[in-house]
Amino acid sequence: MIDTITLEVARYRPEQETEPTFERFEVPFNKDWVVLDALNYIKDRLDGSLSYRWSCRMGVCGSCGMMVNGEPKLTCATFLSKYVPGPIRVEPLRYFPVVRDLAVEMTDFMDKLKSVKPWIIRQEERPLSEGEYLQTPVQLDNYKQFSMCINCMICYAACPVYGLDHHFIGPAALALAQRYNMDSRDQGTDERLDLLSQHEGIWGCTFVGECTKACPKNVDPAGAIQQYKLKAATEWFKSFLMPWGRK
Ligand code: SF4
Ligand code: FES
């Protein structure tokens, strides 16, 4: 068993570097440690200036996503022991601009989430006196999988289509749209479909499926996109047969 393991950590301090570089750190090897523990060790004991994001340390907040040996991972759920004897290369999430060291700019991702109208849309609201909108366990199951997303952006770092075209709305935003489309209380599918049927929406996806493989929460964004494509194709066919109305 080894006592220490080497991390090669990407550094980018815009006030002193024009290009990212790598810095090597030797950290204690503990079989219970995840990559995030090693980064915290570096920050606490070796170099307090190292910048990265994390919060919950339990796969819930979605903020600790980074590239680990070339693959997008939640660093709080990725054990050092998987990479023995090392070295382990840690880089910021691919395809996003780097703000500093391992922290990336999230604005594009947040804008994409917002653009799919991720809220319940009603054509007609019921008066409060009629009570809440009830839902059966089966109706909940219809969309529950898509609601498990923690916005970690790992599926974007895994998606070659997003890598080539940043206008592509991307896997998590499409899964989020489907989370609301499949909700029995929602009546906004057509509104979202108009937006997402554009090239940058569902049709940009060439079904590589890497998003679903990489997702740490089993959300299956690739499945959501396929469902969406089927729906869009059906609606197009209906509008062709019945041009007077799309319902
Ligand atoms: S779909 Fe999965 S990989 Fe993508 S942001 Fe959500 S949890 Fe992360
Ligand atoms: S620290 Fe919250 S998901 Fe990793």
PDB file of C-alpha atoms and ligand atoms in Angstrom:
ATOM      1  CA  MET A   1       0.000   0.000   0.000  1.00  0.00           C
ATOM      2  CA  ILE A   2       1.266   3.471  -0.831  1.00  0.00           C
ATOM      3  CA  ASP A   3       1.644   6.311   1.689  1.00  0.00           C
ATOM      4  CA  THR A   4       1.211   9.257  -0.645  1.00  0.00           C
ATOM      5  CA  ILE A   5      -0.219   9.997  -4.076  1.00  0.00           C
ATOM      6  CA  THR A   6       0.551  12.798  -6.521  1.00  0.00           C
ATOM      7  CA  LEU A   7      -2.073  15.185  -7.802  1.00  0.00           C
ATOM      8  CA  GLU A   8      -1.364  17.241 -10.917  1.00  0.00           C
ATOM      9  CA  VAL A   9      -3.659  20.194 -10.453  1.00  0.00           C
ATOM     10  CA  ALA A  10      -4.479  22.748 -13.152  1.00  0.00           C
ATOM     11  CA  ARG A  11      -3.665  26.287 -12.054  1.00  0.00           C
ATOM     12  CA  TYR A  12      -4.812  29.466 -13.679  1.00  0.00           C
ATOM     13  CA  ARG A  13      -4.374  32.753 -11.876  1.00  0.00           C
ATOM     14  CA  PRO A  14      -5.332  35.371 -14.433  1.00  0.00           C
ATOM     15  CA  GLU A  15      -3.295  38.113 -12.704  1.00  0.00           C
ATOM     16  CA  GLN A  16      -0.051  36.140 -13.127  1.00  0.00           C
ATOM     17  CA  GLU A  17      -0.617  33.589 -15.957  1.00  0.00           C
ATOM     18  CA  THR A  18      -1.894  33.878 -19.496  1.00  0.00           C
ATOM     19  CA  GLU A  19      -2.289  30.106 -19.918  1.00  0.00           C
ATOM     20  CA  PRO A  20      -3.258  27.353 -17.478  1.00  0.00           C
ATOM     21  CA  THR A  21      -0.327  25.342 -16.067  1.00  0.00           C
ATOM     22  CA  PHE A  22      -0.099  22.221 -13.891  1.00  0.00           C
ATOM     23  CA  GLU A  23       1.272  22.044 -10.380  1.00  0.00           C
ATOM     24  CA  ARG A  24       2.177  18.786  -8.632  1.00  0.00           C
ATOM     25  CA  PHE A  25       1.226  18.150  -5.030  1.00  0.00           C
ATOM     26  CA  GLU A  26       2.043  15.118  -2.914  1.00  0.00           C
ATOM     27  CA  VAL A  27      -0.832  14.283  -0.539  1.00  0.00           C
ATOM     28  CA  PRO A  28      -1.296  11.466   1.996  1.00  0.00           C
ATOM     29  CA  PHE A  29      -2.992   8.431   0.509  1.00  0.00           C
ATOM     30  CA  ASN A  30      -5.958   7.317   2.548  1.00  0.00           C
ATOM     31  CA  LYS A  31      -8.244   4.714   1.010  1.00  0.00           C
ATOM     32  CA  ASP A  32     -11.313   6.503   2.372  1.00  0.00           C
ATOM     33  CA  TRP A  33     -10.361   9.813   0.759  1.00  0.00           C
ATOM     34  CA  VAL A  34     -12.059  11.179  -2.323  1.00  0.00           C
ATOM     35  CA  VAL A  35     -10.390  13.616  -4.744  1.00  0.00           C
ATOM     36  CA  LEU A  36     -12.097  16.512  -2.963  1.00  0.00           C
ATOM     37  CA  ASP A  37     -10.421  15.471   0.336  1.00  0.00           C
ATOM     38  CA  ALA A  38      -7.049  15.656  -1.407  1.00  0.00           C
ATOM     39  CA  LEU A  39      -7.857  19.132  -2.767  1.00  0.00           C
ATOM     40  CA  ASN A  40      -8.933  20.248   0.697  1.00  0.00           C
ATOM     41  CA  TYR A  41      -5.653  18.900   2.098  1.00  0.00           C
ATOM     42  CA  ILE A  42      -3.741  20.948  -0.466  1.00  0.00           C
ATOM     43  CA  LYS A  43      -5.736  24.068   0.343  1.00  0.00           C
ATOM     44  CA  ASP A  44      -5.431  23.624   4.142  1.00  0.00           C
ATOM     45  CA  ARG A  45      -1.791  22.511   4.317  1.00  0.00           C
ATOM     46  CA  LEU A  46       0.117  23.220   1.119  1.00  0.00           C
ATOM     47  CA  ASP A  47      -1.324  26.154  -0.845  1.00  0.00           C
ATOM     48  CA  GLY A  48      -4.232  28.172   0.481  1.00  0.00           C
ATOM     49  CA  SER A  49      -4.588  30.006  -2.813  1.00  0.00           C
ATOM     50  CA  LEU A  50      -5.975  26.986  -4.697  1.00  0.00           C
ATOM     51  CA  SER A  51      -9.490  27.840  -5.944  1.00  0.00           C
ATOM     52  CA  TYR A  52     -12.331  25.384  -6.575  1.00  0.00           C
ATOM     53  CA  ARG A  53     -15.982  24.961  -5.626  1.00  0.00           C
ATOM     54  CA  TRP A  54     -17.614  22.530  -3.275  1.00  0.00           C
ATOM     55  CA  SER A  55     -20.229  22.599  -0.559  1.00  0.00           C
ATOM     56  CA  CYS A  56     -22.058  19.470   0.584  1.00  0.00           C
ATOM     57  CA  ARG A  57     -19.402  16.739   0.188  1.00  0.00           C
ATOM     58  CA  MET A  58     -22.206  14.235  -0.368  1.00  0.00           C
ATOM     59  CA  GLY A  59     -23.213  14.369  -4.047  1.00  0.00           C
ATOM     60  CA  VAL A  60     -26.105  16.770  -3.530  1.00  0.00           C
ATOM     61  CA  CYS A  61     -25.049  20.379  -4.197  1.00  0.00           C
ATOM     62  CA  GLY A  62     -23.543  19.680  -7.639  1.00  0.00           C
ATOM     63  CA  SER A  63     -20.720  22.205  -7.230  1.00  0.00           C
ATOM     64  CA  CYS A  64     -17.602  19.989  -7.130  1.00  0.00           C
ATOM     65  CA  GLY A  65     -17.570  18.760 -10.749  1.00  0.00           C
ATOM     66  CA  MET A  66     -14.082  18.630 -12.320  1.00  0.00           C
ATOM     67  CA  MET A  67     -12.144  16.593 -14.864  1.00  0.00           C
ATOM     68  CA  VAL A  68     -10.332  13.729 -13.145  1.00  0.00           C
ATOM     69  CA  ASN A  69      -7.840  11.992 -15.407  1.00  0.00           C
ATOM     70  CA  GLY A  70      -9.783  13.328 -18.389  1.00  0.00           C
ATOM     71  CA  GLU A  71     -13.268  12.321 -17.254  1.00  0.00           C
ATOM     72  CA  PRO A  72     -15.915  14.636 -15.773  1.00  0.00           C
ATOM     73  CA  LYS A  73     -16.589  13.567 -12.179  1.00  0.00           C
ATOM     74  CA  LEU A  74     -18.070  14.749  -8.909  1.00  0.00           C
ATOM     75  CA  THR A  75     -14.845  14.995  -6.920  1.00  0.00           C
ATOM     76  CA  CYS A  76     -16.680  14.299  -3.648  1.00  0.00           C
ATOM     77  CA  ALA A  77     -17.757  10.905  -5.006  1.00  0.00           C
ATOM     78  CA  THR A  78     -14.516   9.878  -6.728  1.00  0.00           C
ATOM     79  CA  PHE A  79     -12.117   7.869  -4.574  1.00  0.00           C
ATOM     80  CA  LEU A  80      -8.366   8.293  -4.763  1.00  0.00           C
ATOM     81  CA  SER A  81      -8.042   4.507  -4.568  1.00  0.00           C
ATOM     82  CA  LYS A  82      -9.432   4.218  -8.091  1.00  0.00           C
ATOM     83  CA  TYR A  83      -6.301   5.922  -9.456  1.00  0.00           C
ATOM     84  CA  VAL A  84      -3.514   4.170  -7.512  1.00  0.00           C
ATOM     85  CA  PRO A  85      -0.568   4.550  -7.990  1.00  0.00           C
ATOM     86  CA  GLY A  86      -1.307   7.955  -9.578  1.00  0.00           C
ATOM     87  CA  PRO A  87      -0.626  10.596 -10.573  1.00  0.00           C
ATOM     88  CA  ILE A  88      -4.155  11.991 -10.671  1.00  0.00           C
ATOM     89  CA  ARG A  89      -4.704  14.893 -13.014  1.00  0.00           C
ATOM     90  CA  VAL A  90      -7.396  17.340 -11.857  1.00  0.00           C
ATOM     91  CA  GLU A  91      -8.647  20.009 -14.259  1.00  0.00           C
ATOM     92  CA  PRO A  92     -11.641  22.352 -14.493  1.00  0.00           C
ATOM     93  CA  LEU A  93     -14.760  21.050 -16.234  1.00  0.00           C
ATOM     94  CA  ARG A  94     -14.167  20.843 -19.976  1.00  0.00           C
ATOM     95  CA  TYR A  95     -15.908  23.246 -22.414  1.00  0.00           C
ATOM     96  CA  PHE A  96     -16.469  26.003 -19.821  1.00  0.00           C
ATOM     97  CA  PRO A  97     -14.384  29.169 -19.521  1.00  0.00           C
ATOM     98  CA  VAL A  98     -12.064  29.035 -16.491  1.00  0.00           C
ATOM     99  CA  VAL A  99     -12.430  31.769 -13.896  1.00  0.00           C
ATOM    100  CA  ARG A 100      -9.556  30.653 -11.685  1.00  0.00           C
ATOM    101  CA  ASP A 101      -7.737  27.331 -11.121  1.00  0.00           C
ATOM    102  CA  LEU A 102     -10.545  24.716 -11.030  1.00  0.00           C
ATOM    103  CA  ALA A 103     -13.523  27.086 -10.947  1.00  0.00           C
ATOM    104  CA  VAL A 104     -15.439  27.636 -14.182  1.00  0.00           C
ATOM    105  CA  GLU A 105     -17.862  30.275 -15.414  1.00  0.00           C
ATOM    106  CA  MET A 106     -21.456  29.024 -15.056  1.00  0.00           C
ATOM    107  CA  THR A 107     -23.486  31.833 -16.606  1.00  0.00           C
ATOM    108  CA  ASP A 108     -24.107  30.099 -19.942  1.00  0.00           C
ATOM    109  CA  PHE A 109     -25.355  26.986 -18.155  1.00  0.00           C
ATOM    110  CA  MET A 110     -27.645  28.938 -15.831  1.00  0.00           C
ATOM    111  CA  ASP A 111     -29.098  30.902 -18.765  1.00  0.00           C
ATOM    112  CA  LYS A 112     -29.797  27.651 -20.602  1.00  0.00           C
ATOM    113  CA  LEU A 113     -31.662  26.199 -17.606  1.00  0.00           C
ATOM    114  CA  LYS A 114     -33.792  29.321 -17.337  1.00  0.00           C
ATOM    115  CA  SER A 115     -34.562  29.374 -21.060  1.00  0.00           C
ATOM    116  CA  VAL A 116     -36.605  26.136 -20.966  1.00  0.00           C
ATOM    117  CA  LYS A 117     -39.165  27.716 -18.607  1.00  0.00           C
ATOM    118  CA  PRO A 118     -38.563  25.313 -15.709  1.00  0.00           C
ATOM    119  CA  TRP A 119     -41.742  25.964 -13.817  1.00  0.00           C
ATOM    120  CA  ILE A 120     -45.312  24.702 -13.987  1.00  0.00           C
ATOM    121  CA  ILE A 121     -47.223  26.498 -16.730  1.00  0.00           C
ATOM    122  CA  ARG A 122     -51.015  26.485 -16.502  1.00  0.00           C
ATOM    123  CA  GLN A 123     -53.336  27.634 -19.264  1.00  0.00           C
ATOM    124  CA  GLU A 124     -56.018  28.083 -16.621  1.00  0.00           C
ATOM    125  CA  GLU A 125     -55.371  28.367 -12.906  1.00  0.00           C
ATOM    126  CA  ARG A 126     -57.879  26.735 -10.590  1.00  0.00           C
ATOM    127  CA  PRO A 127     -59.256  28.954  -7.806  1.00  0.00           C
ATOM    128  CA  LEU A 128     -57.568  28.291  -4.455  1.00  0.00           C
ATOM    129  CA  SER A 129     -60.929  27.247  -3.029  1.00  0.00           C
ATOM    130  CA  GLU A 130     -60.763  24.093  -5.186  1.00  0.00           C
ATOM    131  CA  GLY A 131     -57.674  22.931  -3.320  1.00  0.00           C
ATOM    132  CA  GLU A 132     -54.312  21.648  -4.433  1.00  0.00           C
ATOM    133  CA  TYR A 133     -53.465  19.830  -7.675  1.00  0.00           C
ATOM    134  CA  LEU A 134     -53.250  16.223  -6.597  1.00  0.00           C
ATOM    135  CA  GLN A 135     -50.941  13.705  -8.198  1.00  0.00           C
ATOM    136  CA  THR A 136     -50.842   9.920  -8.009  1.00  0.00           C
ATOM    137  CA  PRO A 137     -47.605   8.008  -7.284  1.00  0.00           C
ATOM    138  CA  VAL A 138     -47.623   6.830 -10.924  1.00  0.00           C
ATOM    139  CA  GLN A 139     -47.883  10.425 -12.173  1.00  0.00           C
ATOM    140  CA  LEU A 140     -44.969  11.366  -9.901  1.00  0.00           C
ATOM    141  CA  ASP A 141     -42.908   8.456 -11.222  1.00  0.00           C
ATOM    142  CA  ASN A 142     -43.357   9.767 -14.774  1.00  0.00           C
ATOM    143  CA  TYR A 143     -40.993  12.673 -14.184  1.00  0.00           C
ATOM    144  CA  LYS A 144     -39.203  11.853 -10.929  1.00  0.00           C
ATOM    145  CA  GLN A 145     -36.032  10.617 -12.629  1.00  0.00           C
ATOM    146  CA  PHE A 146     -35.623  13.941 -14.463  1.00  0.00           C
ATOM    147  CA  SER A 147     -36.131  15.859 -11.226  1.00  0.00           C
ATOM    148  CA  MET A 148     -33.042  14.269  -9.623  1.00  0.00           C
ATOM    149  CA  CYS A 149     -30.640  16.581 -11.482  1.00  0.00           C
ATOM    150  CA  ILE A 150     -28.226  18.469  -9.200  1.00  0.00           C
ATOM    151  CA  ASN A 151     -27.028  20.910 -11.921  1.00  0.00           C
ATOM    152  CA  CYS A 152     -23.460  19.659 -11.737  1.00  0.00           C
ATOM    153  CA  MET A 153     -22.753  20.366 -15.453  1.00  0.00           C
ATOM    154  CA  ILE A 154     -20.957  17.032 -15.795  1.00  0.00           C
ATOM    155  CA  CYS A 155     -23.167  16.047 -18.737  1.00  0.00           C
ATOM    156  CA  TYR A 156     -22.079  19.218 -20.590  1.00  0.00           C
ATOM    157  CA  ALA A 157     -18.418  18.400 -20.035  1.00  0.00           C
ATOM    158  CA  ALA A 158     -19.147  14.912 -21.418  1.00  0.00           C
ATOM    159  CA  CYS A 159     -21.107  16.122 -24.458  1.00  0.00           C
ATOM    160  CA  PRO A 160     -19.083  16.483 -27.688  1.00  0.00           C
ATOM    161  CA  VAL A 161     -21.968  18.355 -29.338  1.00  0.00           C
ATOM    162  CA  TYR A 162     -21.859  21.075 -26.666  1.00  0.00           C
ATOM    163  CA  GLY A 163     -18.071  21.110 -27.049  1.00  0.00           C
ATOM    164  CA  LEU A 164     -18.437  21.950 -30.741  1.00  0.00           C
ATOM    165  CA  ASP A 165     -21.425  24.279 -30.513  1.00  0.00           C
ATOM    166  CA  HIS A 166     -22.097  26.277 -27.374  1.00  0.00           C
ATOM    167  CA  HIS A 167     -25.462  27.341 -28.789  1.00  0.00           C
ATOM    168  CA  PHE A 168     -26.679  23.756 -28.222  1.00  0.00           C
ATOM    169  CA  ILE A 169     -28.966  23.975 -25.255  1.00  0.00           C
ATOM    170  CA  GLY A 170     -27.495  20.775 -23.814  1.00  0.00           C
ATOM    171  CA  PRO A 171     -28.486  17.695 -21.842  1.00  0.00           C
ATOM    172  CA  ALA A 172     -29.410  18.973 -18.366  1.00  0.00           C
ATOM    173  CA  ALA A 173     -31.589  21.806 -19.714  1.00  0.00           C
ATOM    174  CA  LEU A 174     -33.449  19.355 -21.960  1.00  0.00           C
ATOM    175  CA  ALA A 175     -33.924  16.895 -19.080  1.00  0.00           C
ATOM    176  CA  LEU A 176     -35.214  19.781 -16.970  1.00  0.00           C
ATOM    177  CA  ALA A 177     -37.721  20.744 -19.673  1.00  0.00           C
ATOM    178  CA  GLN A 178     -38.886  17.149 -19.782  1.00  0.00           C
ATOM    179  CA  ARG A 179     -39.228  17.109 -15.985  1.00  0.00           C
ATOM    180  CA  TYR A 180     -41.965  19.751 -16.376  1.00  0.00           C
ATOM    181  CA  ASN A 181     -43.487  18.374 -19.588  1.00  0.00           C
ATOM    182  CA  MET A 182     -44.084  15.021 -17.894  1.00  0.00           C
ATOM    183  CA  ASP A 183     -45.645  16.604 -14.810  1.00  0.00           C
ATOM    184  CA  SER A 184     -49.409  16.019 -14.759  1.00  0.00           C
ATOM    185  CA  ARG A 185     -49.954  19.542 -13.380  1.00  0.00           C
ATOM    186  CA  ASP A 186     -48.175  21.247 -16.262  1.00  0.00           C
ATOM    187  CA  GLN A 187     -49.728  22.505 -19.505  1.00  0.00           C
ATOM    188  CA  GLY A 188     -46.654  24.127 -21.042  1.00  0.00           C
ATOM    189  CA  THR A 189     -45.350  21.380 -23.335  1.00  0.00           C
ATOM    190  CA  ASP A 190     -46.285  23.137 -26.583  1.00  0.00           C
ATOM    191  CA  GLU A 191     -44.709  26.385 -25.388  1.00  0.00           C
ATOM    192  CA  ARG A 192     -41.436  24.597 -24.573  1.00  0.00           C
ATOM    193  CA  LEU A 193     -41.594  22.519 -27.721  1.00  0.00           C
ATOM    194  CA  ASP A 194     -41.647  25.617 -29.918  1.00  0.00           C
ATOM    195  CA  LEU A 195     -38.457  26.789 -28.219  1.00  0.00           C
ATOM    196  CA  LEU A 196     -36.712  23.433 -28.184  1.00  0.00           C
ATOM    197  CA  SER A 197     -37.570  22.350 -31.707  1.00  0.00           C
ATOM    198  CA  GLN A 198     -35.098  24.897 -33.012  1.00  0.00           C
ATOM    199  CA  HIS A 199     -31.731  23.482 -34.072  1.00  0.00           C
ATOM    200  CA  GLU A 200     -30.003  24.530 -30.837  1.00  0.00           C
ATOM    201  CA  GLY A 201     -32.637  22.580 -28.912  1.00  0.00           C
ATOM    202  CA  ILE A 202     -33.261  18.881 -29.352  1.00  0.00           C
ATOM    203  CA  TRP A 203     -32.098  18.465 -32.945  1.00  0.00           C
ATOM    204  CA  GLY A 204     -28.527  19.453 -32.139  1.00  0.00           C
ATOM    205  CA  CYS A 205     -28.163  16.168 -30.214  1.00  0.00           C
ATOM    206  CA  THR A 206     -26.668  13.389 -32.302  1.00  0.00           C
ATOM    207  CA  PHE A 207     -27.376  10.819 -29.568  1.00  0.00           C
ATOM    208  CA  VAL A 208     -23.830  10.129 -28.542  1.00  0.00           C
ATOM    209  CA  GLY A 209     -25.225   9.169 -25.106  1.00  0.00           C
ATOM    210  CA  GLU A 210     -22.130  10.280 -23.162  1.00  0.00           C
ATOM    211  CA  CYS A 211     -24.289  12.588 -21.013  1.00  0.00           C
ATOM    212  CA  THR A 212     -26.269   9.678 -19.607  1.00  0.00           C
ATOM    213  CA  LYS A 213     -23.145   7.580 -19.014  1.00  0.00           C
ATOM    214  CA  ALA A 214     -21.439  10.422 -17.133  1.00  0.00           C
ATOM    215  CA  CYS A 215     -24.427  11.600 -15.052  1.00  0.00           C
ATOM    216  CA  PRO A 216     -23.798  10.801 -11.361  1.00  0.00           C
ATOM    217  CA  LYS A 217     -27.521  10.892 -10.511  1.00  0.00           C
ATOM    218  CA  ASN A 218     -28.891   8.583 -13.253  1.00  0.00           C
ATOM    219  CA  VAL A 219     -31.023  11.346 -14.715  1.00  0.00           C
ATOM    220  CA  ASP A 220     -30.718   9.965 -18.273  1.00  0.00           C
ATOM    221  CA  PRO A 221     -30.697  13.240 -20.217  1.00  0.00           C
ATOM    222  CA  ALA A 222     -30.150  11.327 -23.474  1.00  0.00           C
ATOM    223  CA  GLY A 223     -33.434   9.486 -22.835  1.00  0.00           C
ATOM    224  CA  ALA A 224     -35.204  12.803 -22.206  1.00  0.00           C
ATOM    225  CA  ILE A 225     -33.910  14.161 -25.506  1.00  0.00           C
ATOM    226  CA  GLN A 226     -35.087  11.077 -27.391  1.00  0.00           C
ATOM    227  CA  GLN A 227     -38.570  11.398 -25.840  1.00  0.00           C
ATOM    228  CA  TYR A 228     -38.571  15.032 -26.889  1.00  0.00           C
ATOM    229  CA  LYS A 229     -37.562  14.250 -30.450  1.00  0.00           C
ATOM    230  CA  LEU A 230     -40.354  11.711 -30.723  1.00  0.00           C
ATOM    231  CA  LYS A 231     -42.865  14.236 -29.429  1.00  0.00           C
ATOM    232  CA  ALA A 232     -41.617  16.945 -31.819  1.00  0.00           C
ATOM    233  CA  ALA A 233     -41.758  14.562 -34.800  1.00  0.00           C
ATOM    234  CA  THR A 234     -45.305  13.487 -33.852  1.00  0.00           C
ATOM    235  CA  GLU A 235     -46.431  17.102 -33.537  1.00  0.00           C
ATOM    236  CA  TRP A 236     -44.875  17.960 -36.887  1.00  0.00           C
ATOM    237  CA  PHE A 237     -46.651  15.000 -38.510  1.00  0.00           C
ATOM    238  CA  LYS A 238     -49.969  16.012 -36.916  1.00  0.00           C
ATOM    239  CA  SER A 239     -49.608  19.600 -38.109  1.00  0.00           C
ATOM    240  CA  PHE A 240     -48.945  18.257 -41.604  1.00  0.00           C
ATOM    241  CA  LEU A 241     -52.097  16.095 -41.552  1.00  0.00           C
ATOM    242  CA  MET A 242     -54.231  18.601 -39.621  1.00  0.00           C
ATOM    243  CA  PRO A 243     -52.864  22.079 -40.431  1.00  0.00           C
ATOM    244  CA  TRP A 244     -55.802  23.751 -38.646  1.00  0.00           C
ATOM    245  CA  GLY A 245     -54.675  22.802 -35.154  1.00  0.00           C
ATOM    246  CA  ARG A 246     -51.869  21.153 -33.232  1.00  0.00           C
ATOM    247  CA  LYS A 247     -53.658  19.253 -30.450  1.00  0.00           C
TER     248      LYS A 247
HETATM  249  S1  SF4 B   1     -28.321  15.681 -15.865  1.00  0.00           S
HETATM  250 FE1  SF4 B   1     -26.894  14.569 -14.494  1.00  0.00          FE
HETATM  251  S2  SF4 B   1     -24.847  15.209 -15.184  1.00  0.00           S
HETATM  252 FE2  SF4 B   1     -26.298  16.655 -16.068  1.00  0.00          FE
HETATM  253  S3  SF4 B   1     -26.337  18.376 -14.621  1.00  0.00           S
HETATM  254 FE3  SF4 B   1     -28.012  16.972 -14.044  1.00  0.00          FE
HETATM  255  S4  SF4 B   1     -27.131  15.596 -12.507  1.00  0.00           S
HETATM  256 FE4  SF4 B   1     -25.403  16.608 -13.521  1.00  0.00          FE
HETATM  257  S1  FES B   2     -19.526  18.809  -2.842  1.00  0.00           S
HETATM  258 FE1  FES B   2     -21.672  18.807  -3.266  1.00  0.00          FE
HETATM  259  S2  FES B   2     -21.874  17.433  -4.913  1.00  0.00           S
HETATM  260 FE2  FES B   2     -19.780  17.291  -4.399  1.00  0.00          FE
END
